[in-house]
Every structure is written in structure tokens, then in C-alpha cells.
Short mmCIF file of C-alpha atoms and ligand atoms in Angstrom, two decimals:
data_model
loop_
_atom_site.label_atom_id
_atom_site.label_comp_id
_atom_site.label_asym_id
_atom_site.label_seq_id
_atom_site.Cartn_x
_atom_site.Cartn_y
_atom_site.Cartn_z
CA MET T 1 -3.30 -5.59 3.59
CA LEU T 2 -2.22 -5.67 -0.04
CA ASN T 3 -3.48 -2.69 -2.01
CA LEU T 4 -2.42 -2.77 -5.60
CA VAL T 5 -2.87 -0.15 -8.30
CA LEU T 6 -2.77 -1.82 -11.69
CA PHE T 7 -1.79 0.88 -14.11
CA GLY T 8 -1.62 1.12 -17.89
CA PRO T 9 -3.42 2.51 -20.93
CA PRO T 10 -6.69 1.03 -22.23
CA GLY T 11 -5.90 -2.36 -23.73
CA ALA T 12 -2.73 -2.95 -21.67
CA GLY T 13 -4.22 -6.09 -20.11
CA LYS T 14 -5.29 -4.72 -16.71
CA GLY T 15 -8.64 -6.54 -16.70
CA THR T 16 -7.12 -9.89 -17.72
CA GLN T 17 -4.32 -9.68 -15.18
CA SER T 18 -6.72 -8.47 -12.47
CA GLU T 19 -8.74 -11.68 -12.74
CA ASN T 20 -5.67 -13.82 -11.96
CA LEU T 21 -4.37 -11.47 -9.26
CA ILE T 22 -7.71 -11.42 -7.44
CA ARG T 23 -7.67 -15.22 -7.23
CA LYS T 24 -4.04 -15.51 -6.13
CA TYR T 25 -4.08 -12.75 -3.50
CA ASN T 26 -7.76 -12.86 -2.53
CA LEU T 27 -8.32 -9.20 -3.40
CA VAL T 28 -11.49 -7.20 -4.00
CA HIS T 29 -11.47 -5.86 -7.58
CA LEU T 30 -12.40 -2.20 -7.95
CA SER T 31 -12.62 -1.13 -11.59
CA THR T 32 -14.08 2.34 -12.06
CA GLY T 33 -14.77 1.51 -15.74
CA ASP T 34 -16.86 -1.52 -14.67
CA LEU T 35 -18.61 0.50 -11.96
CA LEU T 36 -19.49 3.21 -14.48
CA ARG T 37 -20.72 0.66 -17.03
CA SER T 38 -23.03 -0.87 -14.41
CA GLN T 39 -24.43 2.60 -13.67
CA ILE T 40 -25.08 3.01 -17.41
CA ALA T 41 -26.75 -0.42 -17.60
CA ALA T 42 -28.94 0.48 -14.62
CA GLY T 43 -29.92 3.74 -16.36
CA THR T 44 -29.03 5.95 -13.37
CA GLU T 45 -28.55 9.68 -13.76
CA LEU T 46 -24.85 9.30 -12.92
CA GLY T 47 -24.62 6.62 -15.61
CA LEU T 48 -26.28 8.84 -18.21
CA ARG T 49 -23.92 11.73 -17.47
CA ALA T 50 -20.86 9.46 -17.46
CA LYS T 51 -21.88 7.85 -20.76
CA GLN T 52 -21.76 11.18 -22.59
CA LEU T 53 -18.09 11.58 -21.62
CA MET T 54 -17.16 7.91 -22.04
CA ASP T 55 -18.62 7.93 -25.57
CA GLN T 56 -16.15 10.69 -26.42
CA GLY T 57 -13.16 8.90 -24.84
CA LEU T 58 -12.95 11.56 -22.12
CA LEU T 59 -12.52 11.06 -18.37
CA VAL T 60 -15.51 11.50 -16.08
CA PRO T 61 -15.09 14.08 -13.29
CA ASP T 62 -12.80 13.15 -10.39
CA GLU T 63 -15.51 13.55 -7.73
CA VAL T 64 -17.74 10.98 -9.48
CA VAL T 65 -15.15 8.18 -9.47
CA ILE T 66 -13.77 9.13 -6.04
CA GLY T 67 -17.31 8.91 -4.61
CA MET T 68 -17.78 5.44 -6.11
CA ILE T 69 -14.47 4.21 -4.68
CA GLU T 70 -15.30 5.71 -1.28
CA ASN T 71 -18.56 3.72 -1.18
CA LYS T 72 -16.87 0.49 -2.24
CA LEU T 73 -14.18 0.84 0.44
CA LYS T 74 -16.93 1.27 3.04
CA ASP T 75 -18.80 -1.77 1.70
CA ASN T 76 -15.72 -4.02 1.93
CA GLN T 77 -14.25 -3.23 5.33
CA SER T 78 -13.12 -6.81 5.95
CA ALA T 79 -11.34 -7.27 2.59
CA ALA T 80 -7.82 -8.74 2.57
CA GLY T 81 -6.88 -6.02 0.10
CA PHE T 82 -7.92 -4.25 -3.07
CA ILE T 83 -6.87 -4.12 -6.66
CA PHE T 84 -7.55 -0.73 -8.21
CA ASP T 85 -8.02 -1.10 -11.95
CA GLY T 86 -8.43 2.03 -14.07
CA PHE T 87 -8.24 4.18 -10.95
CA PRO T 88 -6.62 6.55 -10.05
CA ARG T 89 -6.38 8.20 -13.47
CA THR T 90 -5.48 11.74 -12.32
CA VAL T 91 -3.24 13.10 -9.57
CA PRO T 92 -6.24 14.47 -7.56
CA GLN T 93 -7.76 10.94 -7.69
CA ALA T 94 -4.46 9.49 -6.40
CA GLN T 95 -4.38 12.06 -3.57
CA ALA T 96 -8.01 11.30 -2.68
CA LEU T 97 -7.28 7.56 -2.67
CA ASP T 98 -4.35 8.06 -0.28
CA SER T 99 -6.55 9.97 2.13
CA LEU T 100 -9.44 7.47 1.88
CA LEU T 101 -7.08 4.56 2.56
CA ASP T 102 -5.55 6.50 5.43
CA GLN T 103 -9.03 6.82 6.99
CA HIS T 104 -9.26 3.02 6.78
CA GLY T 105 -5.82 2.64 8.39
CA THR T 106 -4.13 1.33 5.27
CA LYS T 107 -2.19 2.49 2.20
CA ILE T 108 -1.17 1.61 -1.35
CA THR T 109 1.43 -1.18 -1.37
CA VAL T 110 2.61 -0.80 -4.95
CA MET T 111 1.61 0.48 -8.38
CA VAL T 112 2.37 -1.93 -11.21
CA ALA T 113 2.35 -0.34 -14.66
CA LEU T 114 1.89 -2.44 -17.80
CA ILE T 115 3.85 -0.88 -20.66
CA VAL T 116 2.37 -1.36 -24.16
CA ASP T 117 2.91 0.89 -27.22
CA SER T 118 0.01 2.73 -28.90
CA GLU T 119 -0.06 0.66 -32.10
CA GLU T 120 -0.34 -2.61 -30.16
CA LEU T 121 -3.07 -1.06 -27.94
CA THR T 122 -5.14 0.01 -30.94
CA LYS T 123 -4.83 -3.47 -32.45
CA ARG T 124 -5.85 -5.19 -29.20
CA LEU T 125 -8.80 -2.87 -28.53
CA LEU T 126 -10.24 -3.28 -32.02
CA ILE T 127 -10.08 -7.07 -31.56
CA ARG T 128 -11.68 -6.76 -28.09
CA GLY T 129 -14.40 -4.55 -29.59
CA ARG T 130 -15.62 -7.44 -31.75
CA THR T 131 -16.61 -9.42 -28.64
CA SER T 132 -16.79 -6.99 -25.69
CA GLY T 133 -19.80 -5.09 -26.96
CA ARG T 134 -18.13 -1.93 -25.65
CA PRO T 135 -18.84 0.94 -28.06
CA ASP T 136 -15.58 2.66 -27.04
CA ASP T 137 -13.59 -0.35 -28.32
CA GLN T 138 -15.12 -0.32 -31.80
CA ASN T 139 -13.98 2.96 -33.24
CA GLU T 140 -10.33 3.64 -34.02
CA ASP T 141 -10.59 7.44 -33.54
CA LEU T 142 -12.19 6.94 -30.15
CA ILE T 143 -9.48 4.46 -29.14
CA ARG T 144 -6.78 6.96 -30.11
CA ARG T 145 -8.55 9.67 -28.09
CA ARG T 146 -8.67 7.40 -25.02
CA VAL T 147 -4.96 6.65 -25.36
CA LYS T 148 -4.27 10.40 -25.75
CA GLU T 149 -6.37 11.16 -22.65
CA TYR T 150 -4.32 8.54 -20.82
CA ASN T 151 -1.02 10.04 -22.00
CA ASP T 152 -2.11 13.62 -21.11
CA LYS T 153 -3.88 13.11 -17.79
CA THR T 154 -2.96 9.71 -16.42
CA THR T 155 0.79 9.46 -17.01
CA PRO T 156 1.49 11.99 -14.18
CA VAL T 157 -0.06 9.48 -11.74
CA ALA T 158 3.00 7.25 -12.34
CA ASP T 159 5.26 10.10 -11.13
CA TYR T 160 3.06 10.51 -8.07
CA TYR T 161 3.70 6.89 -6.99
CA SER T 162 7.30 7.01 -8.19
CA GLN T 163 7.96 9.87 -5.74
CA GLN T 164 6.66 7.58 -3.00
CA GLY T 165 9.00 4.77 -4.18
CA LYS T 166 5.98 2.63 -5.11
CA PHE T 167 6.16 2.52 -8.90
CA VAL T 168 7.22 -0.55 -10.89
CA ALA T 169 6.98 -0.98 -14.67
CA ILE T 170 6.47 -4.28 -16.47
CA ASP T 171 6.60 -5.06 -20.18
CA GLY T 172 2.95 -5.68 -21.10
CA ILE T 173 3.76 -7.50 -24.33
CA GLY T 174 4.18 -11.26 -24.07
CA SER T 175 2.19 -14.22 -22.84
CA ILE T 176 -0.48 -13.63 -20.18
CA GLU T 177 1.25 -16.21 -17.94
CA ASN T 178 4.72 -14.62 -18.20
CA ILE T 179 3.35 -11.14 -17.53
CA PHE T 180 1.39 -12.51 -14.58
CA GLU T 181 4.55 -14.07 -13.12
CA SER T 182 6.46 -10.79 -13.49
CA ILE T 183 3.65 -8.89 -11.73
CA CYS T 184 3.53 -11.43 -8.88
CA ALA T 185 7.32 -11.23 -8.42
CA LYS T 186 7.09 -7.44 -8.05
CA ILE T 187 4.16 -7.66 -5.66
CA ASP T 188 5.92 -10.25 -3.51
CA GLU T 189 9.04 -8.05 -3.38
CA SER T 190 6.97 -5.02 -2.30
CA VAL T 191 5.16 -6.98 0.40
CA GLU T 192 8.47 -8.18 1.86
CA GLU T 193 9.94 -4.64 2.03
P1 AMP K 201 -11.94 1.65 -18.61
O1 AMP K 201 -12.91 0.52 -18.54
O2 AMP K 201 -11.04 1.70 -17.39
O3 AMP K 201 -11.16 1.67 -19.90
O4 AMP K 201 -12.81 2.99 -18.56
C1 AMP K 201 -13.76 3.29 -19.59
C2 AMP K 201 -14.09 4.77 -19.51
O5 AMP K 201 -14.66 5.08 -18.23
C3 AMP K 201 -12.88 5.72 -19.64
O6 AMP K 201 -12.57 5.97 -20.99
C4 AMP K 201 -13.40 6.94 -18.90
O7 AMP K 201 -14.31 7.66 -19.71
C5 AMP K 201 -14.21 6.34 -17.76
N1 AMP K 201 -13.38 6.12 -16.54
C6 AMP K 201 -13.05 4.91 -15.98
N2 AMP K 201 -12.30 5.08 -14.87
C7 AMP K 201 -12.14 6.42 -14.73
C8 AMP K 201 -11.41 7.22 -13.79
N3 AMP K 201 -10.71 6.67 -12.78
N4 AMP K 201 -11.49 8.57 -13.94
C9 AMP K 201 -12.19 9.12 -14.95
N5 AMP K 201 -12.85 8.43 -15.88
C10 AMP K 201 -12.84 7.08 -15.79
#
């Protein structure tokens, strides 16, 4: 099984690269941001609570996203592998993911981090906001808060995987195709190990 964590701040290109990776490696895409947005669209209580935090650029509680991932792993028992996009975002989420995967007899293969500086992220997200319809992409203050939340809470997740020898960093600035090729090369290396 190939289980990939695609890591990087909002606007790093995780969603775009996920689409290509899913096709190439036949993976099930698990994006906690997408799962939360569908809860909001469905008007569930979880969605309403999550929206209040998402509208402020803050993370939703660990147990909420862990519960969603737990359900999705159960629903996709015959998957060839998973791509985790936007999850885990805290060390407790990473620990919970390890134990959930362990229960399914599998583990994370590699974490690939897309490195993009804050100015470029802000630029990209404001452009995305014109077409994505996402309210959190349309306000510069909110974008900066999301990047800060990432730097404060999510960066330690890279150390968590680094300690397990599973962390690789890739320059996230360049053409989509070149970045995709670099990611694939790293994945293929990890699978061979
Ligand atoms: P994203 O689509 O990954 O940029 O996520 C959009 C928003 O959803 C984030 O700013 C958070 O408020 C929330 N969110 C998504 N994934 C997580 C996660 N793993 N942990 C906590 N909050 C999350």
C-alpha cells in the first residue's frame, strides 16, 4: 500500500498535485478541508461548528478531523492506498493517524512537503479566491492567519515524520509538471526502500 501525506501551507499546490498523484498511483484522496466543506454545504451541526473556526483561519479540533478520517478509512478498506491532503495538521493528528493505519495493518510510506514562501502563498490564494468561491481565500488578513496557524501548529508535524525518516521536501515553486515529476521521483524512491 502507498500512503502519502502531502504536506505544505495553504496555497502550496497540494490539491493540484493530489489530482495527478491520485491518477498515477490509483490512490483514494482524503482532504479534511474538502470533507469539512461538504459538511458545511450539507448544513450539518459539525459543519456549522467547523465553519465558525474556518472563517477565522483557525484549525478545527483534532477529534473532529480524526473522526472523519477514521470513517473514511473504514469506508475504503480495499483501496490501493491513500493520499492525505491537509491532514495531519497537528502532532496529535499524526499520532492518531499512525494508530488508525496500524489497526488497518498499514502505515505512512512518506510525507512530501511542498515548500513555498508566504508572499507567493498570499498571491496564489488571492488569485484562487477569485474563482474558488472559498471565503477563506478572499481576504488577505485571513490568508495570513491561516499561514500563521500552519507555521505555529503544523510545522512540528514535519519533525514528527522526519524522526521516522519519512520526510522529504520539494521546492513548490515552478511548473506543475516539474513539481509533479519531483514528487513522483521521491515517492518511487520511498516505495523501493
Ligand atoms: P484546507 O482546505 O486544507 O486549506 O482547509 C481549510 C480549513 O479547514 C483550514 O483552514 C482549517 O480551518 C480546516 N481544516 C482542514 N483540515 C484540517 C485539519 N487536519 N485539522 C484542523 N483543521 C483543518
